[in-house]
mmCIF file of C-alpha atoms and ligand atoms in Angstrom:
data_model
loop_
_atom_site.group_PDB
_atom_site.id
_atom_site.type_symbol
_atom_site.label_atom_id
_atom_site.label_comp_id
_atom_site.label_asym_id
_atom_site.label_seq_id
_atom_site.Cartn_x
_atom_site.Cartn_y
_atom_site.Cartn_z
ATOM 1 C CA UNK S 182 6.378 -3.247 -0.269
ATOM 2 C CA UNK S 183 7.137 -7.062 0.354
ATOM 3 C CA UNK S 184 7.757 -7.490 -3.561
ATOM 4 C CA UNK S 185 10.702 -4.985 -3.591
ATOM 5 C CA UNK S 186 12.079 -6.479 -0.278
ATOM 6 C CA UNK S 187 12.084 -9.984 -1.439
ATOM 7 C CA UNK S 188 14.017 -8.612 -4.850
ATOM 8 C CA UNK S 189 16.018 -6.977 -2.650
ATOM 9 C CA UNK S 190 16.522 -9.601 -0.660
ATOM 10 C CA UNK S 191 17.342 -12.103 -3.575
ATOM 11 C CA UNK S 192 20.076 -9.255 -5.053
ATOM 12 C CA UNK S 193 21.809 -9.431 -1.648
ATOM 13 C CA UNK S 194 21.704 -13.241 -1.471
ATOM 14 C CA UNK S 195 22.741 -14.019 -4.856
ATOM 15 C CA UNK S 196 25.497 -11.386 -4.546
ATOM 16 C CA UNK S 197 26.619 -12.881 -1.568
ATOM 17 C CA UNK S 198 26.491 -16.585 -3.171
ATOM 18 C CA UNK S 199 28.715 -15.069 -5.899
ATOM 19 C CA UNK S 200 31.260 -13.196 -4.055
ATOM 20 C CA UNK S 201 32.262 -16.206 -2.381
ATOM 21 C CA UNK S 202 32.172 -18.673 -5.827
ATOM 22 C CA UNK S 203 34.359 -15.765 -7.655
ATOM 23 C CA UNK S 204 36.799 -15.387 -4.770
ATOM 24 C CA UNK S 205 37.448 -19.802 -4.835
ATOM 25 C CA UNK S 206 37.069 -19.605 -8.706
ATOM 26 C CA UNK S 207 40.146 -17.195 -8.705
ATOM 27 C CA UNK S 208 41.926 -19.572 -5.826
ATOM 28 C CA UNK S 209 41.342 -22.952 -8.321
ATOM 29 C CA UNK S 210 42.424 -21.049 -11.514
ATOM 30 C CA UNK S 211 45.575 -19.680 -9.947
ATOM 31 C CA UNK S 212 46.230 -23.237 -8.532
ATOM 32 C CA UNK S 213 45.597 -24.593 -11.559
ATOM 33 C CA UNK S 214 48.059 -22.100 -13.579
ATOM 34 C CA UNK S 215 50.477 -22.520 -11.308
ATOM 35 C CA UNK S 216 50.288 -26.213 -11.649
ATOM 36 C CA UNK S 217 50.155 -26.137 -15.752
ATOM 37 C CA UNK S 218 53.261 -24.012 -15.827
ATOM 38 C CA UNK S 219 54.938 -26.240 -13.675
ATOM 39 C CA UNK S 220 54.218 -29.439 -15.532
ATOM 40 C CA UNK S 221 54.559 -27.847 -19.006
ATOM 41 C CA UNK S 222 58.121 -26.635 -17.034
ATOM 42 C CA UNK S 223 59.256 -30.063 -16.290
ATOM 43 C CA UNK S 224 57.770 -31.526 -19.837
ATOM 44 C CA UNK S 225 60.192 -29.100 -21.877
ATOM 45 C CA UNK S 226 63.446 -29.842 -19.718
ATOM 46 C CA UNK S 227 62.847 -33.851 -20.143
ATOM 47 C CA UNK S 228 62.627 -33.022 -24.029
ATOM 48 C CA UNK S 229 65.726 -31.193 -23.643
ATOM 49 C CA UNK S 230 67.653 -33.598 -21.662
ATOM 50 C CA UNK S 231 65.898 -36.922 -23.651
ATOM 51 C CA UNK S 232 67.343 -34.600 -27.582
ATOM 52 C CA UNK S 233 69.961 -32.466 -26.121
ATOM 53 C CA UNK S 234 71.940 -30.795 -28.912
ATOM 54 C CA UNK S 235 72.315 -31.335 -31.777
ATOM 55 C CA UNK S 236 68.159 -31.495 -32.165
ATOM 56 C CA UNK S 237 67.154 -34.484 -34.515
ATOM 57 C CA UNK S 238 66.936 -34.736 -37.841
ATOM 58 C CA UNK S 239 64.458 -36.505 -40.491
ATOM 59 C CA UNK S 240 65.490 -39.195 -42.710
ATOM 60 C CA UNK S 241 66.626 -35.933 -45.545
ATOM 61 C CA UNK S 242 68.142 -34.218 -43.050
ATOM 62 C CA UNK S 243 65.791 -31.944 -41.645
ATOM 63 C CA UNK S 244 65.301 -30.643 -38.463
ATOM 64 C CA UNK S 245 62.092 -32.562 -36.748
ATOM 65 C CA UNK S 246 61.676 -29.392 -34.699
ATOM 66 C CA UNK S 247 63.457 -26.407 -33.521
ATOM 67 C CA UNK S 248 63.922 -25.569 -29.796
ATOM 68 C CA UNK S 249 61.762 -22.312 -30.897
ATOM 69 C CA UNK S 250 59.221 -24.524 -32.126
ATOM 70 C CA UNK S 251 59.257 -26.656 -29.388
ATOM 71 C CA UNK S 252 58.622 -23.431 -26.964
ATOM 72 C CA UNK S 253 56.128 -22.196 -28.873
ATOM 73 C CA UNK S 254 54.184 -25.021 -28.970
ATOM 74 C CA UNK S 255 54.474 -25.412 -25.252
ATOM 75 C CA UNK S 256 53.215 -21.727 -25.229
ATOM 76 C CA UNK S 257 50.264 -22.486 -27.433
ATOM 77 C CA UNK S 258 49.837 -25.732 -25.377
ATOM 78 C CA UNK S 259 49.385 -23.858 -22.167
ATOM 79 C CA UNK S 260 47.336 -20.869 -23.259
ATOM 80 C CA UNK S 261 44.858 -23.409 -24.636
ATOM 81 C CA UNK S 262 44.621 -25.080 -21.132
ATOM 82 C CA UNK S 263 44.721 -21.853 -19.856
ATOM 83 C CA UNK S 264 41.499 -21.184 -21.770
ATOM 84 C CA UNK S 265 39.729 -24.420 -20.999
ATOM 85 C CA UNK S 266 39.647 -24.036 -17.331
ATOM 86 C CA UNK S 267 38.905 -20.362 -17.598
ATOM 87 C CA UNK S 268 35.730 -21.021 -19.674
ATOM 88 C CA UNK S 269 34.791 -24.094 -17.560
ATOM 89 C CA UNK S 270 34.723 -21.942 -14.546
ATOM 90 C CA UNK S 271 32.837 -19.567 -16.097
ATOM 91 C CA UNK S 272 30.072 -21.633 -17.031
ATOM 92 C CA UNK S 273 30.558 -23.168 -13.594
ATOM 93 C CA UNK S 274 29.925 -19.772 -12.346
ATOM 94 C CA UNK S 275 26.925 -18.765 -14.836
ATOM 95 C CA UNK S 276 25.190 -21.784 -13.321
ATOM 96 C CA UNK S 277 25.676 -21.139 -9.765
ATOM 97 C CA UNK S 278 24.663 -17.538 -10.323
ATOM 98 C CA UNK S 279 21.424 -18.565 -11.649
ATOM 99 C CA UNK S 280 20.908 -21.548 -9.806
ATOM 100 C CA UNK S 281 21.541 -18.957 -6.596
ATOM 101 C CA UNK S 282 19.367 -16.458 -7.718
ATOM 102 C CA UNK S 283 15.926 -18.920 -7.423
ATOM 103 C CA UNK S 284 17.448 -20.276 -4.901
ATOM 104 C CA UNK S 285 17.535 -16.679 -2.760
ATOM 105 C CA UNK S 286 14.324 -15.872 -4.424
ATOM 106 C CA UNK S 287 12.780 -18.822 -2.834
ATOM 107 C CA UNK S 288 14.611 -18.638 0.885
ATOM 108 C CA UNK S 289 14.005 -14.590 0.914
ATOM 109 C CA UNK S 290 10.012 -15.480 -0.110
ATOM 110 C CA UNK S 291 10.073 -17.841 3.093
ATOM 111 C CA UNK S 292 11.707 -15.509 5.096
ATOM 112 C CA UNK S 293 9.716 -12.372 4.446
ATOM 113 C CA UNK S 294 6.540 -14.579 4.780
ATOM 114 C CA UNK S 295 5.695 -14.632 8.722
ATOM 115 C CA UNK S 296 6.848 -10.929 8.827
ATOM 116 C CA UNK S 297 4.423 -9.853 5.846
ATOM 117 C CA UNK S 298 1.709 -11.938 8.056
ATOM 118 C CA UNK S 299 2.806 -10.251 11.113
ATOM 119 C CA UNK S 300 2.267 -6.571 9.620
ATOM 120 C CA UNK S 301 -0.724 -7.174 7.939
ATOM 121 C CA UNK S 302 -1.970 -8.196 11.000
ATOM 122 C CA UNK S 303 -0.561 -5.112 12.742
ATOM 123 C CA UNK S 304 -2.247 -2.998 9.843
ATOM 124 C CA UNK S 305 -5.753 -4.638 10.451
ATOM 125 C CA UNK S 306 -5.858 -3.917 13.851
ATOM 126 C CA UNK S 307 -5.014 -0.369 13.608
ATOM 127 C CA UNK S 308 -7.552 -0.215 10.985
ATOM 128 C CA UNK S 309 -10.592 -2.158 13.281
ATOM 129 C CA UNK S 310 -9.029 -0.132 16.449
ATOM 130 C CA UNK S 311 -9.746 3.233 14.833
ATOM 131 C CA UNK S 312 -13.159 1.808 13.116
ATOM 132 C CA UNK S 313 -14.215 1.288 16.697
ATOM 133 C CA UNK S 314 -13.361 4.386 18.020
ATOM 134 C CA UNK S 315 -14.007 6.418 15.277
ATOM 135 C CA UNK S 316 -18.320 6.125 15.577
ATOM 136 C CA UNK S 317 -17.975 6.700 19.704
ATOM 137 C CA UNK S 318 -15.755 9.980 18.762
ATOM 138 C CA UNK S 319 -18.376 10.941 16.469
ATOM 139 C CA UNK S 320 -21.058 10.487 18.989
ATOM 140 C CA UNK S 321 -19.491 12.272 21.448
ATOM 141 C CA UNK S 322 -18.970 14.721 19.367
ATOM 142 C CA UNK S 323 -22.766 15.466 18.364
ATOM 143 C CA UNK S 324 -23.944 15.191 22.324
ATOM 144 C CA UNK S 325 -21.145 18.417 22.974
ATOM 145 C CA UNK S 326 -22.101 20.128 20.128
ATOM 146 C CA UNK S 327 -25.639 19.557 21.025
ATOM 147 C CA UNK S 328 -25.177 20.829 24.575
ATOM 148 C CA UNK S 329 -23.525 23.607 23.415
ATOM 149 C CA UNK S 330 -26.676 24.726 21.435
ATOM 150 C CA UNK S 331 -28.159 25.586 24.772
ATOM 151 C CA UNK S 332 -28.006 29.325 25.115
ATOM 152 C CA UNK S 333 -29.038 29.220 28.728
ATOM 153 C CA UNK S 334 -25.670 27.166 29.368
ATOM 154 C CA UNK S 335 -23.376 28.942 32.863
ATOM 155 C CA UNK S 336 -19.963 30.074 31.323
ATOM 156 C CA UNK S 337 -17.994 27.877 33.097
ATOM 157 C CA UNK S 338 -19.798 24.837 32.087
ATOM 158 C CA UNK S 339 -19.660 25.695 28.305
ATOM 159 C CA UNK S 340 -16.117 26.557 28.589
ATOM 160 C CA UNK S 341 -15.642 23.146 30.012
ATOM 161 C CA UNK S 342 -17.786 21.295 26.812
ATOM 162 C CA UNK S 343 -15.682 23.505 24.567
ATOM 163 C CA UNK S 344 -12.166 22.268 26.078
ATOM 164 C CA UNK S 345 -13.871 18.794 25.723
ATOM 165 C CA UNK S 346 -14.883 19.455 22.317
ATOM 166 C CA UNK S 347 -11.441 20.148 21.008
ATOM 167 C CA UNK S 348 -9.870 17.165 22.641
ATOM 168 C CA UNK S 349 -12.461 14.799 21.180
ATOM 169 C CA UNK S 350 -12.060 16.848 17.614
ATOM 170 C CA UNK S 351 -8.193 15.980 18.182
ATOM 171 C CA UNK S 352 -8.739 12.259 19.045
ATOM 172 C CA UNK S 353 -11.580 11.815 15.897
ATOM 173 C CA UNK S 354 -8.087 13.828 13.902
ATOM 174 C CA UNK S 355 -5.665 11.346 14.780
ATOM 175 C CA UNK S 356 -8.492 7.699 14.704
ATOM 176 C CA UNK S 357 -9.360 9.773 10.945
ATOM 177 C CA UNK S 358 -5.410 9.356 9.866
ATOM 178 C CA UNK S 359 -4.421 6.106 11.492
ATOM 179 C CA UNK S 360 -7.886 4.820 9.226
ATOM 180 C CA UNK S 361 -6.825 6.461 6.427
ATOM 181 C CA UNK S 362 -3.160 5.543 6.538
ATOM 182 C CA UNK S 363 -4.077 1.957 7.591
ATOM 183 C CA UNK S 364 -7.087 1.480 4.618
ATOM 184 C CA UNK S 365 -4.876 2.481 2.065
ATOM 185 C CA UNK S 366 -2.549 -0.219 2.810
ATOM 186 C CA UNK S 367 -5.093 -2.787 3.888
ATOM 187 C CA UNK S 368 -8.054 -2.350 1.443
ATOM 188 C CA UNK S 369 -8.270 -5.510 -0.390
ATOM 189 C CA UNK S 370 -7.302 -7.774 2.862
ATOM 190 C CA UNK S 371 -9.500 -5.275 4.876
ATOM 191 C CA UNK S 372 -12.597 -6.036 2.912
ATOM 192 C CA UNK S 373 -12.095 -10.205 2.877
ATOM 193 C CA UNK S 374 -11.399 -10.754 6.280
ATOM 194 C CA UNK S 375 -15.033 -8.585 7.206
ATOM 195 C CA UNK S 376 -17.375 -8.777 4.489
ATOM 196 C CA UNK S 377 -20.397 -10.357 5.581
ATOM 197 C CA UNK S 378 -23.689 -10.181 4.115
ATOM 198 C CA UNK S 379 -25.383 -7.047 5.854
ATOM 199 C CA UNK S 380 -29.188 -5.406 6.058
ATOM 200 C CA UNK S 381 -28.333 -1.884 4.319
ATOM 201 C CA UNK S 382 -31.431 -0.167 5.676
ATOM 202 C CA UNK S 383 -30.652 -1.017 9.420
ATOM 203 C CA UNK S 384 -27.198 0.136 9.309
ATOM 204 C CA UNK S 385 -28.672 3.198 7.773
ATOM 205 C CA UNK S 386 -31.896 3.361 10.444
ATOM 206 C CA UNK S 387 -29.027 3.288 13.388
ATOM 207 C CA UNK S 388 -26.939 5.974 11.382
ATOM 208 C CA UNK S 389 -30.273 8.464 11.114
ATOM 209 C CA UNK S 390 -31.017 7.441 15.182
ATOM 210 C CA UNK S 391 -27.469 8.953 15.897
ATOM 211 C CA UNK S 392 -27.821 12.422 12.612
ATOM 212 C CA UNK S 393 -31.480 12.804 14.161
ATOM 213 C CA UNK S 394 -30.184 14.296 17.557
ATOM 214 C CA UNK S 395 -27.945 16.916 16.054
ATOM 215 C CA UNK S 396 -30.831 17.894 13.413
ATOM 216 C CA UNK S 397 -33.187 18.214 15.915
ATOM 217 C CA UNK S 398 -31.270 20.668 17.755
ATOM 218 C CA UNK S 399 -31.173 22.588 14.950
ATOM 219 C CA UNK S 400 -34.509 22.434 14.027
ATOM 220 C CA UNK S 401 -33.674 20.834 10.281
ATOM 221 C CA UNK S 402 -36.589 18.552 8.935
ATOM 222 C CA UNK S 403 -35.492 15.315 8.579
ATOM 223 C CA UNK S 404 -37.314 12.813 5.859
ATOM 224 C CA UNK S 405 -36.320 9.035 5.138
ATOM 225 C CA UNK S 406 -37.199 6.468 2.471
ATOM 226 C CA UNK S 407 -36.036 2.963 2.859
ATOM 227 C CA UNK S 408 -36.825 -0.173 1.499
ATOM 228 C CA UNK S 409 -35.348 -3.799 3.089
ATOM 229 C CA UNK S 410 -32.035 -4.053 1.075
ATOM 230 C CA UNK S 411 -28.902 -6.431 1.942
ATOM 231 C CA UNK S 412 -25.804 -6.546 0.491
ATOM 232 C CA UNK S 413 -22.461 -7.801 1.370
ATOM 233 C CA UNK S 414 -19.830 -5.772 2.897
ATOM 234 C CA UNK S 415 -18.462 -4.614 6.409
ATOM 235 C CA UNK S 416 -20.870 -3.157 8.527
ATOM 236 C CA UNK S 417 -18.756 -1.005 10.413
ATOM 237 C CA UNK S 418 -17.474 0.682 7.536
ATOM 238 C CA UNK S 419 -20.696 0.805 5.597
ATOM 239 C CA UNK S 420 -21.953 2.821 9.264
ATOM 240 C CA UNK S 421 -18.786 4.892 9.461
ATOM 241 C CA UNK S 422 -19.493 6.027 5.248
ATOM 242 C CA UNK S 423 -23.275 6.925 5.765
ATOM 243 C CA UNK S 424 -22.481 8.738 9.439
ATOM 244 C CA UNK S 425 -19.726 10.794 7.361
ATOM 245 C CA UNK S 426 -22.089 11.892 4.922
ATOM 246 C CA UNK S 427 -25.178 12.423 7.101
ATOM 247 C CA UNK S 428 -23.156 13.742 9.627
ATOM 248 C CA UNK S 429 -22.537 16.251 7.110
ATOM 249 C CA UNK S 430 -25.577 16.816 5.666
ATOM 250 C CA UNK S 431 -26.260 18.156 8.943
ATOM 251 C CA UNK S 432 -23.871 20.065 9.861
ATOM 252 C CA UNK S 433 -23.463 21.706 6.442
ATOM 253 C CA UNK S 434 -27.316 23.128 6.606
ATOM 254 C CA UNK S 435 -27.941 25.794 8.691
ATOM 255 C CA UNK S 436 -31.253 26.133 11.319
ATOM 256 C CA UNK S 437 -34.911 25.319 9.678
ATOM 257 C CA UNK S 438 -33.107 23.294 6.379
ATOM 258 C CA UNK S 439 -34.178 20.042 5.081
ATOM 259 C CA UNK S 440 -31.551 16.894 4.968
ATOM 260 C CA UNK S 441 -33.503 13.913 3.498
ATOM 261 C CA UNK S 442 -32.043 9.860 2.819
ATOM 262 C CA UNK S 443 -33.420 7.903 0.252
ATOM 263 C CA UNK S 444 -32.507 4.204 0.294
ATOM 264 C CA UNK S 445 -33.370 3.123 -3.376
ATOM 265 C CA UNK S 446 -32.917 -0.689 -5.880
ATOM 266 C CA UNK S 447 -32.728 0.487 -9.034
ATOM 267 C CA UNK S 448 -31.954 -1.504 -12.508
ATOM 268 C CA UNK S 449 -29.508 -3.666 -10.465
ATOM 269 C CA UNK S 450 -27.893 -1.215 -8.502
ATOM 270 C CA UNK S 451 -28.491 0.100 -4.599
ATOM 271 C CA UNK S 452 -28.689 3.810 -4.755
ATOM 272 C CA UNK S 453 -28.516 5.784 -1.390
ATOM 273 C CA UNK S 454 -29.219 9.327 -1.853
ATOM 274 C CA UNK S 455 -28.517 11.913 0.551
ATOM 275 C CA UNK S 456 -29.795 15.459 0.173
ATOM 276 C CA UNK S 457 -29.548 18.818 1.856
ATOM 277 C CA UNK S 458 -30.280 22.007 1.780
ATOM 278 C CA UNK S 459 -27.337 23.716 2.934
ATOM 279 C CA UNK S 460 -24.864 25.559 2.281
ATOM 280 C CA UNK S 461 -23.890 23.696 -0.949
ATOM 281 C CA UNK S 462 -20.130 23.406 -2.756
ATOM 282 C CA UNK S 463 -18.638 25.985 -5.057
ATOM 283 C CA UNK S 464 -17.514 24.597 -8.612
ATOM 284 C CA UNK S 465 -14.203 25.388 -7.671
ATOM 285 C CA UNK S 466 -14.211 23.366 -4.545
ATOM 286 C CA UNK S 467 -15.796 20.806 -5.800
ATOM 287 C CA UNK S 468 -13.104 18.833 -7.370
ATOM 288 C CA UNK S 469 -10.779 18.396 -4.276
ATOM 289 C CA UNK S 470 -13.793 17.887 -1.650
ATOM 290 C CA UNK S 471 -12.381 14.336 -1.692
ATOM 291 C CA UNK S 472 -9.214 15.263 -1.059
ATOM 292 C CA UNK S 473 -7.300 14.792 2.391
ATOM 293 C CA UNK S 474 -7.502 17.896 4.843
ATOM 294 C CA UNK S 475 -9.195 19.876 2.021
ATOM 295 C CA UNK S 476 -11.809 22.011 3.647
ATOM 296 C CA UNK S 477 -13.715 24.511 1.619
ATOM 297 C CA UNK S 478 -13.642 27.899 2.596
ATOM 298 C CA UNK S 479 -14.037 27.374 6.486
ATOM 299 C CA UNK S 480 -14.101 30.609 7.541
ATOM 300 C CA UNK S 481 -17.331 31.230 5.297
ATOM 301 C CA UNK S 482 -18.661 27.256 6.429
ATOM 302 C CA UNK S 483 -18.553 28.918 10.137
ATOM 303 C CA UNK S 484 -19.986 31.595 9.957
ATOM 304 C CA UNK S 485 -22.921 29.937 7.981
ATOM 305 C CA UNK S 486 -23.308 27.197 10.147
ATOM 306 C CA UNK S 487 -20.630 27.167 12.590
ATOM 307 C CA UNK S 488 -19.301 23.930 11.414
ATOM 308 C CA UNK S 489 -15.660 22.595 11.725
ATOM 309 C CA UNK S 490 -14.072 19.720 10.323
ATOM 310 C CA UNK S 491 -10.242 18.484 9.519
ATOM 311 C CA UNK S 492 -11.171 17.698 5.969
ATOM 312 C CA UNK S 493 -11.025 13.904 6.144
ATOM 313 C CA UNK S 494 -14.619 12.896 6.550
ATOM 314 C CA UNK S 495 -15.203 12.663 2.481
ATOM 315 C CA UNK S 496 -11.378 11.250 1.573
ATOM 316 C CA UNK S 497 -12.303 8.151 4.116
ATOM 317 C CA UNK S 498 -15.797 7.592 2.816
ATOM 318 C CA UNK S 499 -14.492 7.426 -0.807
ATOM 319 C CA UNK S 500 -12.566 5.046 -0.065
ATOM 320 C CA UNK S 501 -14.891 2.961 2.177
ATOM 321 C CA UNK S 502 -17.301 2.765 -1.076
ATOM 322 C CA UNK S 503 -14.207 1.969 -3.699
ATOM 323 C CA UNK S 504 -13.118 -1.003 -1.100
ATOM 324 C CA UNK S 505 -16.981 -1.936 -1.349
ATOM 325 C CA UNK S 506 -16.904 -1.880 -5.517
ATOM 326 C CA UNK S 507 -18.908 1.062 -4.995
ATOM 327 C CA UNK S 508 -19.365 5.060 -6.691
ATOM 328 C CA UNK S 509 -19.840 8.261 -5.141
ATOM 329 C CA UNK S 510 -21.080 11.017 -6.746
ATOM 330 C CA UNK S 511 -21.900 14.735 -5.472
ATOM 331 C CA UNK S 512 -24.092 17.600 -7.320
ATOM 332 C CA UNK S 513 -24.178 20.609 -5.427
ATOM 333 C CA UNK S 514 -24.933 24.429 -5.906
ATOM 334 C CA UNK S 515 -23.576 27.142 -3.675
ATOM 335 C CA UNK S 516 -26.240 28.468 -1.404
ATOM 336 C CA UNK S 517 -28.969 25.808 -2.419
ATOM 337 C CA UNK S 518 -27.735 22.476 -1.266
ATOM 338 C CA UNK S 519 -25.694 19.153 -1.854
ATOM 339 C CA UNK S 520 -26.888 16.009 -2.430
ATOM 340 C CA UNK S 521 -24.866 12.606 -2.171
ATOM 341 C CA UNK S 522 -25.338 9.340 -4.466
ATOM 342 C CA UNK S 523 -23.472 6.280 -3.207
ATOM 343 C CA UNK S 524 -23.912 3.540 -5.943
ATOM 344 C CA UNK S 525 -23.524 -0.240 -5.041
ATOM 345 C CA UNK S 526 -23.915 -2.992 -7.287
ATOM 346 C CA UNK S 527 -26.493 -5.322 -6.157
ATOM 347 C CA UNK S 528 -26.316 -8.632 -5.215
HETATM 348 P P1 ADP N 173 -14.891 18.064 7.217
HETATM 349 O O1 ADP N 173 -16.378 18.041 7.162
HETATM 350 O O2 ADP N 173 -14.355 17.415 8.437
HETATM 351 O O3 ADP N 173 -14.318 19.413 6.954
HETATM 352 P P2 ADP N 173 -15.053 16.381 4.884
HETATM 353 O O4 ADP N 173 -13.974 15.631 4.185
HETATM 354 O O5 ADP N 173 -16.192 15.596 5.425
HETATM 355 O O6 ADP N 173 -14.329 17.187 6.034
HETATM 356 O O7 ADP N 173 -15.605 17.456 3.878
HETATM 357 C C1 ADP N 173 -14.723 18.233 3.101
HETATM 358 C C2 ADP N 173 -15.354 19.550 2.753
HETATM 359 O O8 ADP N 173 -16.438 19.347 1.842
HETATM 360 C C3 ADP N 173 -15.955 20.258 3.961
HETATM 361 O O9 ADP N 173 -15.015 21.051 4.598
HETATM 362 C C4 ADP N 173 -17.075 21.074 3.349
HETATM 363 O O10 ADP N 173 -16.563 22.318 2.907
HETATM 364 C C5 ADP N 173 -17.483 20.267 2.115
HETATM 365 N N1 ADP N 173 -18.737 19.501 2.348
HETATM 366 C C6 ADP N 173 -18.854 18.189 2.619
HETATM 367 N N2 ADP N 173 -20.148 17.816 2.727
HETATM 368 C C7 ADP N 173 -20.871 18.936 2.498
HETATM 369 C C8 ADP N 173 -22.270 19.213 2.459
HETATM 370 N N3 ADP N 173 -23.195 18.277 2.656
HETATM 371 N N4 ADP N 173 -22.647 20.499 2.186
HETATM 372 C C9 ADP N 173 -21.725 21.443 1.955
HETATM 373 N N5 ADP N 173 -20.406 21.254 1.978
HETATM 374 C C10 ADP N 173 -19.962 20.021 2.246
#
């Protein structure tokens, strides 16, 4: 984006630069035209007064030049000066054009700079803002969901959670799309100013604390394998990814399934493998599941386990793991279960 504007930028400057040499290029060659007429003007009448008539002759008698003569070679005299100054401008010009262009180059590099600073900051807090709000949203989330669960709940009181529910699914909506709009933008300057080297398995052992209370609700066995692993990267992203995809490991598998994490260091890579036995993908879902808003067949995902979702959860951990040099890989079969690899290489 800054690129373009300083081209821009440099067009508009240089044009500028050579609007204003052109306009006192064509002010000095008319001046000077005026002025070569003149004198050649004033050079031919003092011939004509100094000869007069009859023109001179050679010693045999010939004339040394005729007044046609003369004139033309004024003529040929004054196109050729003509032609001079018309080429020295030019090349005047040619230089200042270039000479203006790295010039404007330069000035609209300097001038673009603290703005460019000034959005990226902008950028990076809209993208830590709606990190930090994102995980409370989620949280929220599970407790009302959890609550709701409760079949002994008064009418009123669940009607209340349910209004609550929708506002928070609204808020976690719009945090989702100010992340994704501000990650695309910021991934590379997002990742620098936060990576830091972090313990993989405890980020992991707070995201199963927060799954556990929504699985236990619904009854779903929970099993874990972990082994001390660190790695560098942003921990609040690396917590938002693994909620996302336990989160829906969870939500995906109805009452009495199995959702298990495995936490692995294999042939130089760290492998975190999420499994459930859900509801599973279709093959013709499974291409866009990574797609923004792309939910697969909701109506069918509610009535099997009443889940809802805005379709962003996948699109943002993709690209959590590509701004962490990582791979994400799903296998899934309709009616049987999903299961997640995320692939780091290890440090
Ligand atoms: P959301 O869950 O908010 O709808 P996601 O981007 O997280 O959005 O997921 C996109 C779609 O992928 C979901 O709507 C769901 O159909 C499917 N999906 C994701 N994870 C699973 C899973 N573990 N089991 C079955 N389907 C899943």
């Amino acid at each position: 984006m800054f690129k373009s504007a300083r081209v821009q930028l440099t067009i508009w400057f240089t044009l500028i630069v050579m609007v204003i040499s052109l306009f006192f290029s064509a002010i000095i060659y008319q001046a000077i035209d005026i002025h070569l007429v003149d004198t050649f003007r004033r050079a031919e009448g003092r011939i004509n007064n100094r000869f007069g008539s009859p023109l001179p002759r050679d010693p045999n008698g010939n004339f040394v030049l005729s007044p046609t003569e003369i004139q033309t070679l004024f003529a040929n005299e004054l196109t050729e000066a003509r032609h001079y100054f018309f080429i020295r401008l030019l090349i005047a010009n040619s230089i200042i054009f270039g000479g203006s262009a790295l010039v404007s180059y330069f000035l609209a590099g300097k001038v673009l700079q603290p703005i460019e600073v000034a959005h990226q900051e902008q950028i990076q807090f809209v993208a830590d803002a709606s990190h930090e709000l994102r995980t409370p949203l989620t949280i929220m989330k599970t407790s009302l969901e959890v609550t709701l669960l409760d079949k002994h709940l008064n009418a009123e009181i669940r009607q209340t959670i349910e209004e609550n529910l929708e506002a928070v699914n609204n808020l976690q909506q719009l945090t989702d799309r100010l992340l994704l709009t501000s990650l695309n933008e910021t991934q590379v300057a997002d990742q620098n100013s936060k990576i830091e080297h972090v313990r993989l398995d405890q980020i992991l052992k707070s995201v199963v604390a927060q799954v556990q209370i929504l699985a236990k609700s619904k009854e779903i066995f929970f099993h874990q394998s972990m082994t001390k692993t660190s790695l560098r990267g942003s921990s609040t992203q690396l917590y938002q990814l693994f909620l996302i995809l336990l989160d829906n490991a969870v939500k995906y598998t109805p009452t009495h399934g199995k959702v298990s994490l495995q936490l692995i260091q294999q042939k130089g890579k760290i492998k975190v493998v999420i499994k459930d036995t859900g509801i599973g993908i279709s093959k013709k879902d499974m291409p866009h599941i990574f797609d923004r808003f792309y939910r697969a067949d909701p109506a069918r995902t509610k009535s099997e386990t009443g889940a809802e979702g805005f379709g962003l959860g996948l699109s943002l951990a993709k690209q959590i793991v590509i701004a962490h040099n990582g791979e994400i890989e799903v296998k899934s079969k309709l009616h049987q279960g999903s299961e997640f690899v995320v692939t780091f290489p290890s440090q």
